[in-house]
Coordinates of C-alpha atoms in Angstrom, one line a residue:
M1 CA 0.1 -0.2 0.0
S2 CA 1.4 3.4 -0.9
K3 CA 1.8 6.1 1.6
R4 CA -0.1 9.4 1.3
Q5 CA 1.9 12.1 0.3
A6 CA 1.8 15.0 2.9
F7 CA 0.4 18.4 2.0
E8 CA 3.2 20.4 3.6
P9 CA 6.9 19.8 4.1
L10 CA 8.1 18.5 7.5
E11 CA 10.2 21.4 8.0
D12 CA 7.3 23.8 7.8
V13 CA 5.4 21.8 10.3
L14 CA 8.2 21.9 12.9
D15 CA 8.4 25.6 12.6
A16 CA 4.8 26.2 13.3
P17 CA 3.7 27.0 16.8
S18 CA 2.1 24.3 18.7
P19 CA -1.6 24.1 19.2
A20 CA -3.1 26.2 21.8
S21 CA -5.4 25.1 24.5
K22 CA -9.2 25.8 24.0
R23 CA -9.6 28.4 26.3
A24 CA -6.7 30.4 24.8
R25 CA -8.2 29.9 21.5
V26 CA -11.6 31.4 22.7
E27 CA -9.7 34.6 24.3
D28 CA -7.4 35.0 21.2
V29 CA -10.4 35.0 18.8
D30 CA -11.4 38.7 17.5
M31 CA -14.7 39.0 19.1
G32 CA -15.5 41.9 16.5
S33 CA -14.7 39.6 13.5
P34 CA -17.5 38.6 11.0
Q35 CA -17.2 35.0 12.2
T36 CA -18.0 35.5 15.7
N37 CA -20.7 38.3 15.3
C38 CA -19.6 39.5 18.7
A39 CA -18.3 42.7 19.9
P40 CA -14.7 43.3 20.9
T41 CA -13.9 42.1 24.6
N42 CA -11.6 43.4 27.3
G43 CA -9.8 39.9 27.2
R44 CA -11.4 38.8 30.6
L45 CA -15.2 39.0 30.3
M46 CA -16.9 38.1 27.1
S47 CA -19.1 41.1 25.9
P48 CA -22.9 40.3 25.2
R49 CA -24.2 39.9 21.5
P50 CA -25.0 42.8 19.3
Q51 CA -28.7 42.0 19.8
D52 CA -28.3 42.0 23.4
Q53 CA -26.4 45.1 24.1
G54 CA -29.4 47.2 25.1
K55 CA -30.6 44.5 27.4
V56 CA -27.5 44.0 29.7
D57 CA -24.8 46.5 30.4
I58 CA -22.4 44.5 32.9
L59 CA -19.5 47.2 32.4
G60 CA -21.9 50.1 33.0
A61 CA -23.4 48.6 36.2
D62 CA -20.0 47.8 37.6
A63 CA -19.0 51.5 37.1
E64 CA -22.1 52.8 38.6
E65 CA -21.9 50.7 41.5
H66 CA -18.0 51.9 42.1
A67 CA -19.2 55.4 41.9
E68 CA -21.8 54.9 44.6
L69 CA -19.2 53.2 47.0
E70 CA -16.9 56.1 46.3
E71 CA -19.7 58.9 47.2
A72 CA -20.5 56.9 50.5
G73 CA -16.6 57.0 51.3
A74 CA -16.4 53.1 51.7
L75 CA -13.2 53.2 49.3
D76 CA -11.4 55.9 51.1
D77 CA -7.9 55.1 52.2
V78 CA -8.1 51.5 51.2
D79 CA -5.0 49.6 50.0
E80 CA -5.9 47.1 47.3
D81 CA -3.4 44.7 48.8
E82 CA -4.8 44.7 52.3
S83 CA -6.7 41.8 53.2
A84 CA -10.6 41.7 53.0
M85 CA -10.7 40.6 56.7
A86 CA -8.8 43.4 58.4
A87 CA -8.2 42.8 62.1
P88 CA -10.3 44.8 64.5
K89 CA -8.7 47.8 66.4
R90 CA -7.4 47.1 69.8
Q91 CA -7.6 49.4 72.9
T92 CA -4.5 50.2 75.1
A93 CA -6.5 51.8 77.8
P94 CA -10.2 52.0 78.5
E95 CA -12.3 54.9 77.4
A96 CA -12.7 57.8 80.0
G97 CA -15.2 57.0 82.6
Y98 CA -15.4 53.3 81.8
T99 CA -12.5 51.9 83.9
D100 CA -14.5 49.5 85.7
L101 CA -16.5 48.1 82.8
Y102 CA -17.4 44.6 82.8
L103 CA -15.9 44.1 86.5
D104 CA -19.3 43.4 87.8
T105 CA -19.6 40.2 85.8
I106 CA -16.7 38.6 87.6
N107 CA -18.0 35.3 89.8
R108 CA -15.5 34.8 92.3
K109 CA -17.4 31.7 93.6
V110 CA -16.7 29.6 90.5
L111 CA -13.0 30.5 90.2
D112 CA -10.7 27.6 91.0
F113 CA -7.1 27.9 90.3
D114 CA -5.8 24.7 91.5
F115 CA -6.1 22.6 88.3
E116 CA -3.7 22.3 85.7
K117 CA -3.2 25.5 83.6
L118 CA -4.4 23.9 80.1
C119 CA -6.4 25.6 77.4
S120 CA -9.9 23.9 77.5
V121 CA -10.1 23.9 73.7
T122 CA -6.5 23.2 72.6
L123 CA -5.1 21.5 75.7
S124 CA -2.0 23.8 75.6
N125 CA -0.1 25.1 78.5
I126 CA 1.4 28.1 76.6
N127 CA 0.0 31.7 77.5
V128 CA -3.1 30.4 79.3
Y129 CA -5.7 33.0 80.5
A130 CA -8.5 32.2 82.9
C131 CA -11.9 33.5 82.3
L132 CA -13.0 35.4 85.5
V133 CA -16.7 35.0 84.7
C134 CA -17.1 31.1 84.3
G135 CA -13.6 30.0 85.3
K136 CA -12.4 28.3 82.1
Y137 CA -8.9 28.3 80.9
F138 CA -8.2 29.5 77.3
Q139 CA -5.0 30.1 75.3
G140 CA -4.1 33.6 74.2
R141 CA -5.8 37.0 73.7
G142 CA -5.2 38.0 70.3
P143 CA -7.8 38.3 67.6
K144 CA -7.4 34.6 66.5
S145 CA -7.1 33.2 70.3
Q146 CA -9.6 30.7 72.1
A147 CA -10.1 33.5 74.8
Y148 CA -11.0 35.9 72.1
F149 CA -13.6 33.8 70.6
H150 CA -15.0 32.9 73.8
A151 CA -15.4 36.6 74.8
L152 CA -17.5 37.1 71.4
E153 CA -19.3 34.1 71.7
E154 CA -20.3 34.0 75.4
G155 CA -20.0 37.7 76.3
H156 CA -17.4 37.0 78.9
H157 CA -15.1 39.8 78.9
V158 CA -12.6 39.7 81.8
Y159 CA -9.3 37.4 81.6
V160 CA -6.4 37.0 83.8
N161 CA -3.0 35.6 82.5
M162 CA -2.0 32.7 84.7
E163 CA 1.7 33.5 84.5
T164 CA 1.9 37.3 84.7
K165 CA -1.4 37.8 86.9
K166 CA -2.3 40.7 84.5
V167 CA -6.1 41.3 83.9
Y168 CA -7.5 42.0 80.6
V169 CA -10.6 42.9 78.8
L170 CA -11.4 41.2 75.5
P171 CA -12.2 41.7 72.7
E172 CA -11.3 45.1 73.5
G173 CA -7.7 44.0 74.6
Y174 CA -6.8 46.6 77.2
E175 CA -5.3 45.8 80.7
V176 CA -7.4 46.5 83.8
K177 CA -5.6 48.1 86.6
S178 CA -7.8 48.1 89.8
K179 CA -7.2 47.4 93.2
S180 CA -10.6 45.4 93.3
L181 CA -8.8 42.6 91.5
D182 CA -5.9 42.1 93.8
D183 CA -7.9 39.2 95.9
I184 CA -7.9 37.4 92.6
K185 CA -4.5 37.8 91.9
F186 CA -3.3 36.9 95.4
V187 CA -5.4 33.6 95.2
V188 CA -3.9 32.5 91.7
D189 CA -0.4 32.8 93.3
P190 CA -0.4 33.4 97.1
R191 CA 2.8 35.4 98.3
M192 CA 3.8 36.1 101.6
S193 CA 6.5 38.3 103.2
K194 CA 9.1 37.0 105.4
T195 CA 7.4 38.6 108.5
E196 CA 4.1 37.1 107.8
V197 CA 5.6 33.8 107.4
A198 CA 7.6 34.0 110.5
R199 CA 4.3 34.6 112.4
L200 CA 2.3 31.5 111.0
D201 CA 3.3 29.5 114.1
K202 CA 2.9 32.4 116.8
E203 CA -0.2 34.1 116.2
P204 CA -3.5 32.1 116.0
K205 CA -5.5 33.0 113.1
V206 CA -8.9 32.5 111.8
S207 CA -10.0 33.2 108.2
W208 CA -13.5 32.9 106.2
D209 CA -13.9 32.0 102.7
L210 CA -16.5 33.4 100.2
F211 CA -19.2 31.2 101.5
N212 CA -18.7 32.6 105.2
R213 CA -17.3 29.3 106.1
E214 CA -14.5 29.2 108.8
Y215 CA -11.1 27.7 108.4
I216 CA -7.5 28.0 109.8
P217 CA -4.9 28.5 107.5
G218 CA -2.4 25.5 107.2
F219 CA -5.2 23.1 108.5
V220 CA -7.4 23.0 105.4
G221 CA -9.0 19.9 103.5
M222 CA -7.3 18.5 100.3
N223 CA -9.5 17.1 97.6
N224 CA -9.3 13.4 96.9
I225 CA -9.8 13.2 93.3
K226 CA -10.1 9.5 93.0
A227 CA -7.3 7.4 95.1
N228 CA -4.7 10.2 95.9
D229 CA -5.2 10.1 99.9
Y230 CA -1.6 8.6 100.2
F231 CA -0.4 11.7 98.4
N232 CA -2.7 14.1 100.5
V233 CA -1.3 13.2 103.8
V234 CA 2.4 13.1 102.8
V235 CA 2.1 16.8 101.5
Q236 CA 0.1 18.0 104.7
A237 CA 2.9 16.6 106.7
L238 CA 5.6 18.0 104.9
S239 CA 3.7 21.5 104.8
H240 CA 4.3 21.5 108.6
V241 CA 8.0 21.1 108.7
V242 CA 8.9 24.6 109.4
P243 CA 12.2 25.0 107.5
L244 CA 11.0 23.2 104.7
R245 CA 7.6 25.2 104.5
N246 CA 9.5 28.6 105.0
Y247 CA 12.0 27.6 102.2
F248 CA 9.1 27.0 99.5
M249 CA 6.9 29.7 100.4
L250 CA 9.8 32.2 100.3
E251 CA 12.6 31.4 97.7
D252 CA 12.1 32.2 94.1
L253 CA 11.8 28.9 92.2
S254 CA 10.9 30.3 88.8
S255 CA 14.1 28.8 87.2
R256 CA 13.5 25.4 89.0
P257 CA 11.8 22.3 87.5
Q258 CA 8.0 22.0 87.5
I259 CA 7.9 19.8 90.6
A260 CA 9.4 22.4 92.8
Q261 CA 7.4 25.2 91.5
R262 CA 4.0 23.3 91.9
F263 CA 4.9 22.2 95.4
S264 CA 5.8 25.7 96.4
T265 CA 2.4 26.9 95.1
L266 CA 0.6 24.2 97.1
V267 CA 2.3 24.9 100.1
R268 CA 1.3 28.5 99.7
K269 CA -2.3 28.0 99.1
I270 CA -2.5 25.5 102.1
W271 CA -1.3 28.5 104.3
N272 CA -3.4 31.0 102.3
P273 CA -5.3 33.3 104.6
R274 CA -7.5 34.9 102.1
A275 CA -8.6 31.8 100.2
F276 CA -11.9 31.5 98.3
K277 CA -12.6 28.0 99.6
T278 CA -11.8 26.0 102.7
H279 CA -10.0 23.3 100.7
V280 CA -7.3 22.8 98.0
S281 CA -6.7 20.6 95.2
P282 CA -3.3 19.0 94.4
H283 CA -4.4 18.1 90.8
E284 CA -1.5 20.3 89.3
L285 CA 1.4 18.7 91.4
L286 CA -0.2 15.2 90.9
Q287 CA -0.2 15.5 87.0
D288 CA 3.7 16.4 87.2
I289 CA 4.4 13.6 89.7
A290 CA 2.7 11.0 87.5
L291 CA 4.7 12.2 84.5
R292 CA 8.0 12.2 86.4
S293 CA 7.4 8.9 88.0
S294 CA 6.2 7.0 84.9
K295 CA 3.0 6.8 86.3
R296 CA 4.3 4.9 89.4
F297 CA 2.2 7.5 91.4
T298 CA -1.1 8.7 89.8
L299 CA -4.3 10.1 91.3
S300 CA -6.3 6.9 90.1
E301 CA -4.3 4.3 92.0
Q302 CA -3.6 4.2 95.7
S303 CA 0.1 3.8 96.7
D304 CA 1.9 3.4 99.8
P305 CA 2.8 6.7 101.6
V306 CA 6.3 5.7 102.6
D307 CA 7.3 4.6 99.1
F308 CA 6.0 8.1 97.8
L309 CA 7.7 10.1 100.6
S310 CA 11.0 8.6 99.8
W311 CA 10.7 9.2 96.0
F312 CA 9.2 12.8 96.5
L313 CA 11.9 13.6 99.0
N314 CA 14.8 12.5 96.5
N315 CA 13.1 14.3 93.6
L316 CA 12.6 17.4 95.6
H317 CA 16.2 17.4 96.6
L318 CA 17.4 17.2 93.0
A319 CA 14.8 19.8 91.8
V320 CA 16.1 22.4 94.1
G321 CA 19.7 22.1 93.1
G322 CA 20.9 19.0 95.5
S323 CA 23.8 16.9 94.6
K324 CA 23.7 13.3 94.0
T325 CA 27.1 12.7 95.9
K326 CA 27.4 15.7 98.2
P327 CA 25.5 15.3 101.3
G328 CA 23.6 18.3 102.8
S329 CA 23.6 20.0 99.4
S330 CA 19.7 20.9 99.6
I331 CA 17.2 22.3 102.0
V332 CA 15.7 18.5 102.0
Q333 CA 18.8 17.1 103.2
K334 CA 19.7 19.7 105.7
V335 CA 16.2 19.1 107.2
F336 CA 15.7 15.2 107.2
Q337 CA 19.2 13.7 106.5
G338 CA 21.1 11.7 109.2
I339 CA 24.0 9.4 109.8
L340 CA 23.7 5.6 110.6
K341 CA 26.6 3.2 111.6
I342 CA 25.9 -0.4 110.6
E343 CA 27.9 -3.0 112.1
S344 CA 27.6 -6.6 110.4
Q345 CA 29.2 -10.1 110.7
E346 CA 28.5 -13.2 108.9
I347 CA 26.6 -16.0 110.9
T348 CA 29.1 -19.1 110.9
A349 CA 27.6 -22.7 110.1
R350 CA 28.8 -23.4 113.8
A351 CA 26.6 -20.8 115.5
D352 CA 24.2 -22.4 117.8
A353 CA 20.5 -21.9 117.3
G354 CA 20.4 -19.4 120.5
D355 CA 23.5 -17.7 119.7
R356 CA 22.9 -16.9 116.0
L357 CA 22.5 -13.2 116.5
R358 CA 25.4 -12.9 119.5
F359 CA 28.3 -10.9 117.9
E360 CA 31.6 -13.1 118.2
D361 CA 35.2 -11.9 118.6
A362 CA 35.9 -12.3 114.9
A363 CA 36.2 -9.2 112.6
V364 CA 33.3 -6.9 112.4
K365 CA 32.3 -4.9 109.4
S366 CA 31.4 -1.5 109.9
N367 CA 29.8 1.0 107.5
V368 CA 28.4 4.4 107.8
S369 CA 25.2 5.2 105.6
K370 CA 22.9 8.3 105.1
F371 CA 19.4 8.1 105.8
L372 CA 16.2 10.1 105.3
V373 CA 13.6 7.7 106.9
L374 CA 14.1 5.3 109.8
T375 CA 12.3 2.0 109.8
L376 CA 10.9 0.5 112.8
D377 CA 10.0 -3.0 112.9
L378 CA 7.0 -4.0 115.0
P379 CA 6.9 -7.6 116.9
A380 CA 4.6 -10.3 115.4
A381 CA 1.0 -10.0 116.1
P382 CA -0.6 -12.8 118.1
L383 CA -2.2 -15.5 116.0
F384 CA -4.5 -17.0 118.6
Q385 CA -7.2 -15.5 120.6
D386 CA -7.4 -15.0 124.1
A387 CA -9.7 -16.9 126.8
L388 CA -12.7 -14.6 126.0
E389 CA -12.4 -15.4 122.3
K390 CA -11.5 -12.1 121.3
N391 CA -8.4 -10.8 119.4
I392 CA -6.0 -9.1 121.5
I393 CA -4.8 -5.8 120.0
P394 CA -1.0 -5.8 121.3
Q395 CA 0.5 -2.5 122.2
V396 CA 4.3 -1.6 122.1
P397 CA 6.2 1.3 123.4
L398 CA 7.9 3.5 120.9
T399 CA 11.0 3.4 122.9
T400 CA 11.0 -0.5 122.8
I401 CA 11.0 -0.6 118.9
L402 CA 13.6 2.1 119.0
N403 CA 16.1 -0.1 120.5
K404 CA 16.8 -1.6 117.0
Y405 CA 19.2 1.7 116.8
N406 CA 20.9 1.4 120.3
G407 CA 23.9 -0.4 118.8
I408 CA 23.4 -3.6 121.0
Q409 CA 20.3 -5.2 120.0
P410 CA 21.2 -7.4 116.9
Q411 CA 19.2 -8.5 114.0
E412 CA 19.4 -11.2 111.4
K413 CA 19.6 -10.0 107.8
M414 CA 20.2 -12.6 104.9
K415 CA 23.4 -14.4 106.1
D416 CA 24.7 -11.6 108.3
R417 CA 23.9 -10.6 111.9
V418 CA 23.8 -6.7 112.1
R419 CA 23.3 -3.7 114.7
Y420 CA 22.7 -0.2 114.0
R421 CA 23.6 3.1 115.9
L422 CA 22.8 6.7 115.2
L423 CA 25.7 9.1 115.0
H424 CA 26.1 12.6 115.8
P425 CA 24.8 15.2 114.6
L426 CA 21.1 14.2 114.6
P427 CA 18.8 16.1 112.0
P428 CA 16.5 18.7 112.9
Y429 CA 13.7 16.4 112.0
L430 CA 13.3 12.5 112.2
L431 CA 11.0 10.6 109.9
F432 CA 9.9 7.1 111.5
N433 CA 8.3 4.5 109.3
I434 CA 6.3 2.1 111.5
K435 CA 6.4 -1.1 109.1
R436 CA 2.9 -2.4 109.3
F437 CA 2.7 -4.5 106.1
S438 CA 4.3 -7.4 104.6
K439 CA 4.1 -9.3 101.6
N440 CA 4.8 -12.8 100.5
K441 CA 3.8 -15.0 97.5
F442 CA 0.2 -15.4 98.5
V443 CA -1.1 -12.5 100.5
S444 CA -0.5 -9.0 102.0
E445 CA -0.5 -8.9 105.8
R446 CA -1.2 -6.1 108.1
N447 CA 0.2 -5.7 111.6
P448 CA -2.4 -4.0 113.8
T449 CA 0.0 -3.4 116.9
I450 CA -0.8 0.1 118.6
V451 CA 2.4 1.9 119.3
T452 CA 2.5 4.2 122.4
F453 CA 4.7 7.3 122.6
P454 CA 5.3 10.5 124.3
V455 CA 3.5 13.3 122.4
T456 CA 6.4 15.5 123.6
S457 CA 10.0 14.8 124.8
L458 CA 11.1 11.8 123.2
D459 CA 14.6 11.3 124.4
M460 CA 16.9 10.1 121.3
S461 CA 20.2 10.1 123.4
P462 CA 20.2 6.3 124.1
Y463 CA 20.2 5.6 120.4
V464 CA 23.1 7.9 119.4
E465 CA 26.7 6.9 119.7
P466 CA 28.5 9.4 122.2
N467 CA 30.6 12.1 120.7
P468 CA 31.8 14.7 123.2
K469 CA 32.9 17.0 120.0
E470 CA 29.3 17.0 118.9
F471 CA 27.1 17.0 121.9
P472 CA 27.7 16.6 125.8
P473 CA 27.6 13.0 126.9
G474 CA 24.6 12.2 129.1
E475 CA 22.4 15.1 128.1
P476 CA 18.9 14.3 126.5
I477 CA 18.2 15.1 123.1
Y478 CA 14.5 15.7 123.0
Y479 CA 12.1 15.8 120.2
D480 CA 8.5 16.6 119.9
L481 CA 5.8 15.3 117.4
V482 CA 4.5 17.6 114.9
A483 CA 2.8 15.2 112.2
N484 CA 1.6 11.8 112.5
I485 CA 0.2 9.7 109.4
T486 CA -2.1 7.0 110.5
H487 CA -3.8 4.1 108.7
E488 CA -7.3 2.6 109.1
A489 CA -8.5 -0.6 107.5
V490 CA -12.0 -0.2 106.4
K491 CA -14.0 -3.4 105.2
K492 CA -16.0 -3.2 101.9
K493 CA -18.3 -5.8 100.6
D494 CA -17.3 -7.4 97.5
D495 CA -19.0 -9.8 95.2
S496 CA -15.6 -11.6 94.4
V497 CA -14.6 -15.0 95.9
E498 CA -12.6 -13.5 98.7
G499 CA -15.8 -11.7 100.1
E500 CA -15.2 -8.8 102.3
Q501 CA -11.8 -6.9 101.3
E502 CA -10.1 -4.2 103.4
S503 CA -9.5 -0.9 101.8
K504 CA -6.7 1.4 103.3
V505 CA -7.7 4.8 104.6
W506 CA -5.0 7.3 105.2
R507 CA -5.5 9.9 107.6
V508 CA -3.0 12.7 109.1
Q509 CA -2.6 14.3 112.7
L510 CA -1.1 17.6 112.7
K511 CA -0.2 19.9 115.6
D512 CA -1.1 23.6 115.6
R513 CA 1.9 25.3 117.3
S514 CA 0.1 28.6 117.8
R515 CA -2.6 26.8 119.9
D516 CA -1.1 23.8 121.1
D517 CA -3.8 21.9 119.8
W518 CA -4.2 19.0 117.4
Y519 CA -6.2 18.6 114.1
G520 CA -6.9 15.2 112.1
I521 CA -7.4 15.7 108.4
Q522 CA -8.9 13.1 106.2
D523 CA -9.3 14.5 102.5
L524 CA -11.8 17.3 102.9
F525 CA -12.7 16.7 106.5
V526 CA -10.8 18.7 109.3
E527 CA -11.5 18.2 112.9
K528 CA -10.0 18.9 116.2
E529 CA -8.5 16.0 118.2
Q530 CA -7.3 15.6 121.6
A531 CA -3.6 14.6 122.3
E532 CA -4.8 11.9 124.7
T533 CA -6.9 10.1 122.2
L534 CA -4.1 10.1 119.4
F535 CA -3.7 6.1 120.3
T536 CA -6.9 5.2 118.6
K537 CA -5.0 5.2 115.2
E538 CA -2.5 2.9 113.9
A539 CA 0.6 5.0 113.6
Y540 CA 2.7 4.7 110.2
V541 CA 4.7 7.6 109.5
M542 CA 5.8 10.0 112.3
V543 CA 7.7 13.6 111.9
W544 CA 9.3 14.5 115.2
E545 CA 11.1 18.0 115.4
R546 CA 14.2 18.4 117.5
R547 CA 13.5 20.8 120.5
R548 CA 16.0 23.8 120.5
T549 CA 15.5 24.8 124.1
K550 CA 15.8 22.6 127.4
P551 CA 12.6 20.7 128.2
A552 CA 10.1 22.0 130.9
A553 CA 9.8 20.4 134.3
N554 CA 6.4 18.6 133.2
G555 CA 7.3 18.1 129.7
N556 CA 6.7 14.4 129.9
G557 CA 3.2 14.1 129.2
K558 CA 2.4 10.7 127.5
G559 CA 0.0 9.9 124.6
K560 CA -0.6 7.1 122.2
A561 CA -0.9 6.3 118.7

């Protein structure tokens, strides 16, 4: 089959321009040519046909509309490049005579600044503002911020910056400088002078909240969000250790980690004399602790107060600049850290059953260790009932279980016999952990033994190795109780096979130094207690304060716990 001859040479075809798109060909056509029967166009809009010219005049209507807008002044000083949605004009100060505008809408009764500062929309913790009308948190105050939208949608106009404590009116955007807002700024971040802090333990003080309920600063309830009562009692006890409390109330910790900043804020709120309510919530500090401990300590699961106390003190020590190797490098170690001497000797095979714990003349290993908490072991509880078929609740004096540290009484530990002795100088505060719980492969057991102790004038000199350079031999070393964390086992019915289960309830007893009274706090409940009835609870963690002055002649009153 013969090939068809081309009408044009290939060279002429290659030199010709490529075909244009359909849209380009339409625009390039001369609309005034006889083939189109259309009037010439401006290149963007197609003109109507000649027979429709009298009916539609698009260009004339556009010019007429532009003239009307120009006459009305709508186009004055308008930049063509400016966005169609221009930002609203912000005020730097309120109008004359309107300085207190919207302040009457503030509702102090719904304000709660204890929870974590997160925007309720974006969950961001950056640049957070609190609405003083509804109490919710929002991010930013610019024209595109969540607080700005909330002000327009809900009509809530007054906001406080949670970091700077400055109050603004939105959407206008100006700052409010009114003395009537000082009480709100104080509740957001309570700050007290050194003189006011020094008077906390000397002058009895009573305050009232917004609902006219009476409370004593330092003895307020703490919200148990779900199962964080173990946390509440530890924080309450630490907030009554005077040197630790004063440090976190007065020091500037803005450059320290969040755990130190949030604990400082919580302690200041516990001692706030101008609070809006009679309790505080530890939610903000708990969130940071759950994050730092990899959810070992949370608000949803109960933990052991001693485990948390040890973890918390060590992390506080590092947060305020303490060293891992140098002793006494932080306020935590200066207050609680003591020195313990440990002597050990291996138990030989030829030792008799009765002499397993008797130290022999052979070499004795001696080590010196630091401690924050001293563990006290209880004697085994009786397994059988008495003649009246009732369980006997045994009692043991505190001085008896303290003999563990007299340097004479030996104990068996693994394959060694050991004995302990405290060394000078003793710390200003002693923490005792009375070990009540023991676990094995099958069950967790609780020892209900009651520990009796003197409320004041506990002499620690028999348990300290004499050192004339540090302390005169034979002189007593008195400690007074300031806080006592107690345990209570409450039986609850359960549909499981085990039947009734025991739940742990933690409670703290605190001493009011200004009144010489005792108060018991369990979550939100605060009640006055008598020193003579402290024995009704099972003591678990005890905080003792070293007495600076010589004991009074009648200072040996006994109490029990």
